[in-house]
């Protein structure tokens, strides 16, 4: 169209027919211009529409982007808040569990538990530390844990090296001497564990200490209690077994003698009556001895019997025991007291010693022929006092002598002789309490000698103690 317009404009006006050529040329040009204008308008409208469309797209894109950004911001805020709350909740749970743990730890008495800083300063601890070391909380918190160490260990650098080793391997265990507040020493078993944060940095140590001496003592105590329980229970079962056997004979003798006594009403039967009354008395005596043995043993095993030494005139005590035996014997035994060495009072529990001598002397009479001699030697030496009981009886087979002091033990040559097998075990326990000892020498069918040795300590104390100690 521009070309047509240019042609019209380049064509001279005369060239047009009838003189109207100029007008029609203008008209033509105008038409062309008008159509060009229309076209331009049309193109303008199209461009405007395209522009508007692209604006709309841009706006939409921006809006979408905005919504997306806002959404993202909202989501991340929610996430941050959620994480924050979760962390707070975790921290609360952790704090509660730490409090519960601290509370539980604070109740532990047998172990000293200390939290140390990375340099070994005491931050906190439980009451077990005070129990073991004697130091109070305020004595130690804020101080270095080496206060529990001996000077030698400090010089050797033991505290620092313990922390280093724990840091290297995570845990370090050792046993050594530690010092209490009062200066006394004890053996401690110690375990160090290291605490680190999430970056692996050491944040402190936990030190757990156990007083090994006390622990061993407690174990020994509970073992002793257990063994006492066992002994008591063995003794009770032994008693049931023995009672069913040993009670039967005296009880049936007593029963038969009382039955016979009922029949011996005749005045001329006084001798028979006397014989049966004696049998009843002897058997009641046997039952009484048996019960006494059990009671003594139970009292010993329960720890009720105590050694209560006092200055004692030994010859006088032995004389009394010998006389009592002689007046009570129904078998015509002779009891003789022989004194050797220079007599002096000694520190001994007279009551326990009397029981021991009664036991040994009545055994000597029981296991030896009627009317034979039982000798009691009392020998004072420089540092000891010995008492020997010698009989001329049945003796004890050599292979059985080692069992004599065991409960319920009776040698095989005692068949037909009543007894419980408890007397010598009681004697042995009395002597253990008194710090003394007993030994036996015996030859079957010749006789036996039981030798009691009283501790030299008693004699020394007796010599140096003023008389007021009585
Ligand atoms: P029991 O005399 O009641 O049997 P003991 O404990 O006193 O119990 O004595 C244990 C055992 O030791 C006796 O059964 C006996 O075998 C032996 N025995 C003790 N003393 C003597 C003694 N003087 N002579 C021979 N045997 C003895």
Short mmCIF file of N, CA and C in Angstrom, two decimals, residues 244-317:
data_model
loop_
_atom_site.label_atom_id
_atom_site.label_comp_id
_atom_site.label_asym_id
_atom_site.label_seq_id
_atom_site.Cartn_x
_atom_site.Cartn_y
_atom_site.Cartn_z
N UNK A 244 14.98 -87.67 118.60
CA UNK A 244 14.14 -88.85 118.38
C UNK A 244 14.87 -90.11 118.84
N UNK A 245 16.21 -90.08 118.83
CA UNK A 245 16.97 -91.24 119.24
C UNK A 245 17.35 -91.17 120.72
N UNK A 246 17.96 -90.05 121.11
CA UNK A 246 18.51 -89.93 122.46
C UNK A 246 17.45 -89.76 123.55
N UNK A 247 16.30 -89.21 123.18
CA UNK A 247 15.25 -89.03 124.19
C UNK A 247 14.52 -90.34 124.47
N UNK A 248 14.52 -91.18 123.43
CA UNK A 248 13.74 -92.42 123.54
C UNK A 248 14.24 -93.27 124.70
N UNK A 249 15.58 -93.51 124.77
CA UNK A 249 16.13 -94.41 125.79
C UNK A 249 15.85 -93.91 127.21
N UNK A 250 16.26 -92.68 127.57
CA UNK A 250 15.97 -92.25 128.95
C UNK A 250 14.48 -92.22 129.26
N UNK A 251 13.67 -91.82 128.27
CA UNK A 251 12.23 -91.74 128.55
C UNK A 251 11.65 -93.13 128.80
N UNK A 252 12.11 -94.12 128.00
CA UNK A 252 11.55 -95.47 128.23
C UNK A 252 12.06 -96.05 129.54
N UNK A 253 13.32 -95.69 129.91
CA UNK A 253 13.83 -96.16 131.21
C UNK A 253 13.01 -95.53 132.34
N UNK A 254 12.75 -94.23 132.22
CA UNK A 254 11.97 -93.53 133.25
C UNK A 254 10.57 -94.15 133.35
N UNK A 255 9.98 -94.42 132.16
CA UNK A 255 8.63 -94.98 132.15
C UNK A 255 8.61 -96.36 132.81
N UNK A 256 9.57 -97.21 132.42
CA UNK A 256 9.57 -98.58 132.99
C UNK A 256 9.85 -98.50 134.49
N UNK A 257 10.75 -97.61 134.92
CA UNK A 257 11.07 -97.52 136.36
C UNK A 257 9.85 -97.02 137.15
N UNK A 258 9.11 -96.06 136.59
CA UNK A 258 7.93 -95.57 137.33
C UNK A 258 6.86 -96.66 137.39
N UNK A 259 6.73 -97.43 136.28
CA UNK A 259 5.76 -98.56 136.30
C UNK A 259 6.12 -99.55 137.40
N UNK A 260 7.43 -99.85 137.49
CA UNK A 260 7.89 -100.83 138.49
C UNK A 260 7.71 -100.26 139.90
N UNK A 261 7.99 -98.94 140.02
CA UNK A 261 7.86 -98.31 141.34
C UNK A 261 6.44 -98.48 141.89
N UNK A 262 5.47 -98.37 140.96
CA UNK A 262 4.06 -98.53 141.38
C UNK A 262 3.82 -99.89 142.00
N UNK A 263 4.59 -100.88 141.49
CA UNK A 263 4.38 -102.26 141.97
C UNK A 263 5.14 -102.53 143.27
N UNK A 264 6.30 -101.83 143.45
CA UNK A 264 7.12 -102.09 144.64
C UNK A 264 6.58 -101.33 145.85
N UNK A 265 5.35 -101.72 146.27
CA UNK A 265 4.74 -101.01 147.40
C UNK A 265 5.11 -101.67 148.72
N UNK A 266 5.55 -102.90 148.61
CA UNK A 266 5.87 -103.66 149.82
C UNK A 266 7.00 -102.99 150.61
N UNK A 267 6.84 -102.88 151.96
CA UNK A 267 7.91 -102.22 152.74
C UNK A 267 9.27 -102.90 152.58
N UNK A 268 9.28 -104.18 152.27
CA UNK A 268 10.55 -104.90 152.12
C UNK A 268 11.23 -104.65 150.78
N UNK A 269 10.62 -103.88 149.95
CA UNK A 269 11.19 -103.65 148.61
C UNK A 269 11.87 -102.28 148.49
N UNK A 270 12.34 -101.76 149.59
CA UNK A 270 12.97 -100.42 149.62
C UNK A 270 14.17 -100.35 148.69
N UNK A 271 14.97 -101.45 148.63
CA UNK A 271 16.17 -101.45 147.77
C UNK A 271 15.81 -101.28 146.30
N UNK A 272 14.79 -102.09 145.87
CA UNK A 272 14.37 -101.99 144.46
C UNK A 272 13.86 -100.58 144.16
N UNK A 273 13.10 -100.03 145.13
CA UNK A 273 12.57 -98.67 144.91
C UNK A 273 13.73 -97.69 144.74
N UNK A 274 14.71 -97.82 145.65
CA UNK A 274 15.88 -96.90 145.61
C UNK A 274 16.59 -97.02 144.26
N UNK A 275 16.73 -98.30 143.75
CA UNK A 275 17.44 -98.50 142.50
C UNK A 275 16.72 -97.80 141.33
N UNK A 276 15.38 -97.95 141.36
CA UNK A 276 14.63 -97.34 140.25
C UNK A 276 14.57 -95.82 140.36
N UNK A 277 14.53 -95.33 141.59
CA UNK A 277 14.55 -93.87 141.76
C UNK A 277 15.87 -93.31 141.23
N UNK A 278 16.98 -94.06 141.51
CA UNK A 278 18.29 -93.63 141.02
C UNK A 278 18.32 -93.64 139.48
N UNK A 279 17.73 -94.70 138.89
CA UNK A 279 17.71 -94.78 137.42
C UNK A 279 16.92 -93.60 136.83
N UNK A 280 15.80 -93.29 137.49
CA UNK A 280 14.99 -92.16 137.00
C UNK A 280 15.81 -90.87 137.08
N UNK A 281 16.49 -90.69 138.25
CA UNK A 281 17.27 -89.46 138.44
C UNK A 281 18.37 -89.34 137.38
N UNK A 282 19.09 -90.47 137.17
CA UNK A 282 20.19 -90.44 136.20
C UNK A 282 19.68 -90.08 134.81
N UNK A 283 18.56 -90.69 134.42
CA UNK A 283 18.05 -90.44 133.08
C UNK A 283 17.47 -89.04 132.91
N UNK A 284 16.86 -88.56 133.99
CA UNK A 284 16.37 -87.16 133.94
C UNK A 284 17.58 -86.24 133.80
N UNK A 285 18.67 -86.60 134.55
CA UNK A 285 19.92 -85.82 134.45
C UNK A 285 20.45 -85.80 133.02
N UNK A 286 20.42 -87.02 132.38
CA UNK A 286 20.90 -87.10 130.99
C UNK A 286 20.08 -86.20 130.06
N UNK A 287 18.76 -86.25 130.26
CA UNK A 287 17.89 -85.41 129.42
C UNK A 287 18.19 -83.94 129.65
N UNK A 288 18.43 -83.61 130.95
CA UNK A 288 18.72 -82.21 131.27
C UNK A 288 20.03 -81.78 130.59
N UNK A 289 21.06 -82.65 130.65
CA UNK A 289 22.35 -82.33 130.02
C UNK A 289 22.17 -82.11 128.52
N UNK A 290 21.37 -83.01 127.94
CA UNK A 290 21.15 -82.91 126.50
C UNK A 290 20.52 -81.58 126.13
N UNK A 291 19.50 -81.20 126.89
CA UNK A 291 18.83 -79.92 126.62
C UNK A 291 19.78 -78.76 126.87
N UNK A 292 20.57 -78.88 127.97
CA UNK A 292 21.52 -77.79 128.28
C UNK A 292 22.52 -77.60 127.15
N UNK A 293 23.01 -78.74 126.61
CA UNK A 293 23.96 -78.66 125.50
C UNK A 293 23.34 -77.90 124.34
N UNK A 294 22.11 -78.24 124.03
CA UNK A 294 21.45 -77.56 122.91
C UNK A 294 21.27 -76.08 123.17
N UNK A 295 20.85 -75.79 124.40
CA UNK A 295 20.63 -74.37 124.71
C UNK A 295 21.94 -73.60 124.63
N UNK A 296 23.03 -74.20 125.17
CA UNK A 296 24.33 -73.52 125.13
C UNK A 296 24.75 -73.28 123.68
N UNK A 297 24.57 -74.33 122.88
CA UNK A 297 25.00 -74.21 121.48
C UNK A 297 24.21 -73.15 120.74
N UNK A 298 22.90 -73.12 120.99
CA UNK A 298 22.07 -72.12 120.32
C UNK A 298 22.47 -70.72 120.76
N UNK A 299 22.72 -70.58 122.06
CA UNK A 299 23.11 -69.25 122.58
C UNK A 299 24.46 -68.83 121.98
N UNK A 300 25.36 -69.82 121.85
CA UNK A 300 26.67 -69.51 121.25
C UNK A 300 26.51 -69.10 119.79
N UNK A 301 25.72 -69.88 119.06
CA UNK A 301 25.57 -69.60 117.63
C UNK A 301 24.83 -68.30 117.38
N UNK A 302 23.97 -67.91 118.31
CA UNK A 302 23.26 -66.63 118.13
C UNK A 302 24.10 -65.47 118.61
N UNK A 303 25.27 -65.77 119.16
CA UNK A 303 26.17 -64.70 119.61
C UNK A 303 25.73 -64.11 120.95
N UNK A 304 24.88 -64.84 121.69
CA UNK A 304 24.39 -64.30 122.98
C UNK A 304 25.47 -64.46 124.05
N UNK A 305 26.24 -65.57 123.94
CA UNK A 305 27.26 -65.83 124.98
C UNK A 305 28.43 -64.86 124.78
N UNK A 306 28.82 -64.21 125.87
CA UNK A 306 29.93 -63.24 125.78
C UNK A 306 31.07 -63.68 126.68
N UNK A 307 32.27 -63.35 126.27
CA UNK A 307 33.43 -63.60 127.13
C UNK A 307 33.58 -62.38 128.03
N UNK A 308 33.46 -62.61 129.33
CA UNK A 308 33.51 -61.48 130.25
C UNK A 308 34.60 -61.75 131.29
N UNK A 309 35.87 -61.50 130.91
CA UNK A 309 36.97 -61.88 131.81
C UNK A 309 37.04 -61.03 133.06
N UNK A 310 37.47 -61.68 134.13
CA UNK A 310 37.71 -60.98 135.40
C UNK A 310 38.87 -61.68 136.09
N UNK A 311 39.52 -61.01 137.02
CA UNK A 311 40.65 -61.67 137.70
C UNK A 311 40.10 -62.86 138.50
N UNK A 312 40.66 -64.02 138.22
CA UNK A 312 40.11 -65.25 138.79
C UNK A 312 41.21 -66.04 139.51
N UNK A 313 40.82 -66.56 140.68
CA UNK A 313 41.75 -67.44 141.41
C UNK A 313 41.52 -68.84 140.85
N UNK A 314 42.41 -69.25 139.95
CA UNK A 314 42.22 -70.50 139.22
C UNK A 314 42.26 -71.75 140.10
N UNK A 315 43.24 -71.87 141.04
CA UNK A 315 43.27 -73.06 141.89
C UNK A 315 41.96 -73.22 142.68
N UNK A 316 41.43 -72.10 143.13
CA UNK A 316 40.19 -72.17 143.91
C UNK A 316 39.06 -72.68 143.03
N UNK A 317 38.98 -72.13 141.81
CA UNK A 317 37.91 -72.53 140.89
C UNK A 317 38.02 -74.02 140.56
#
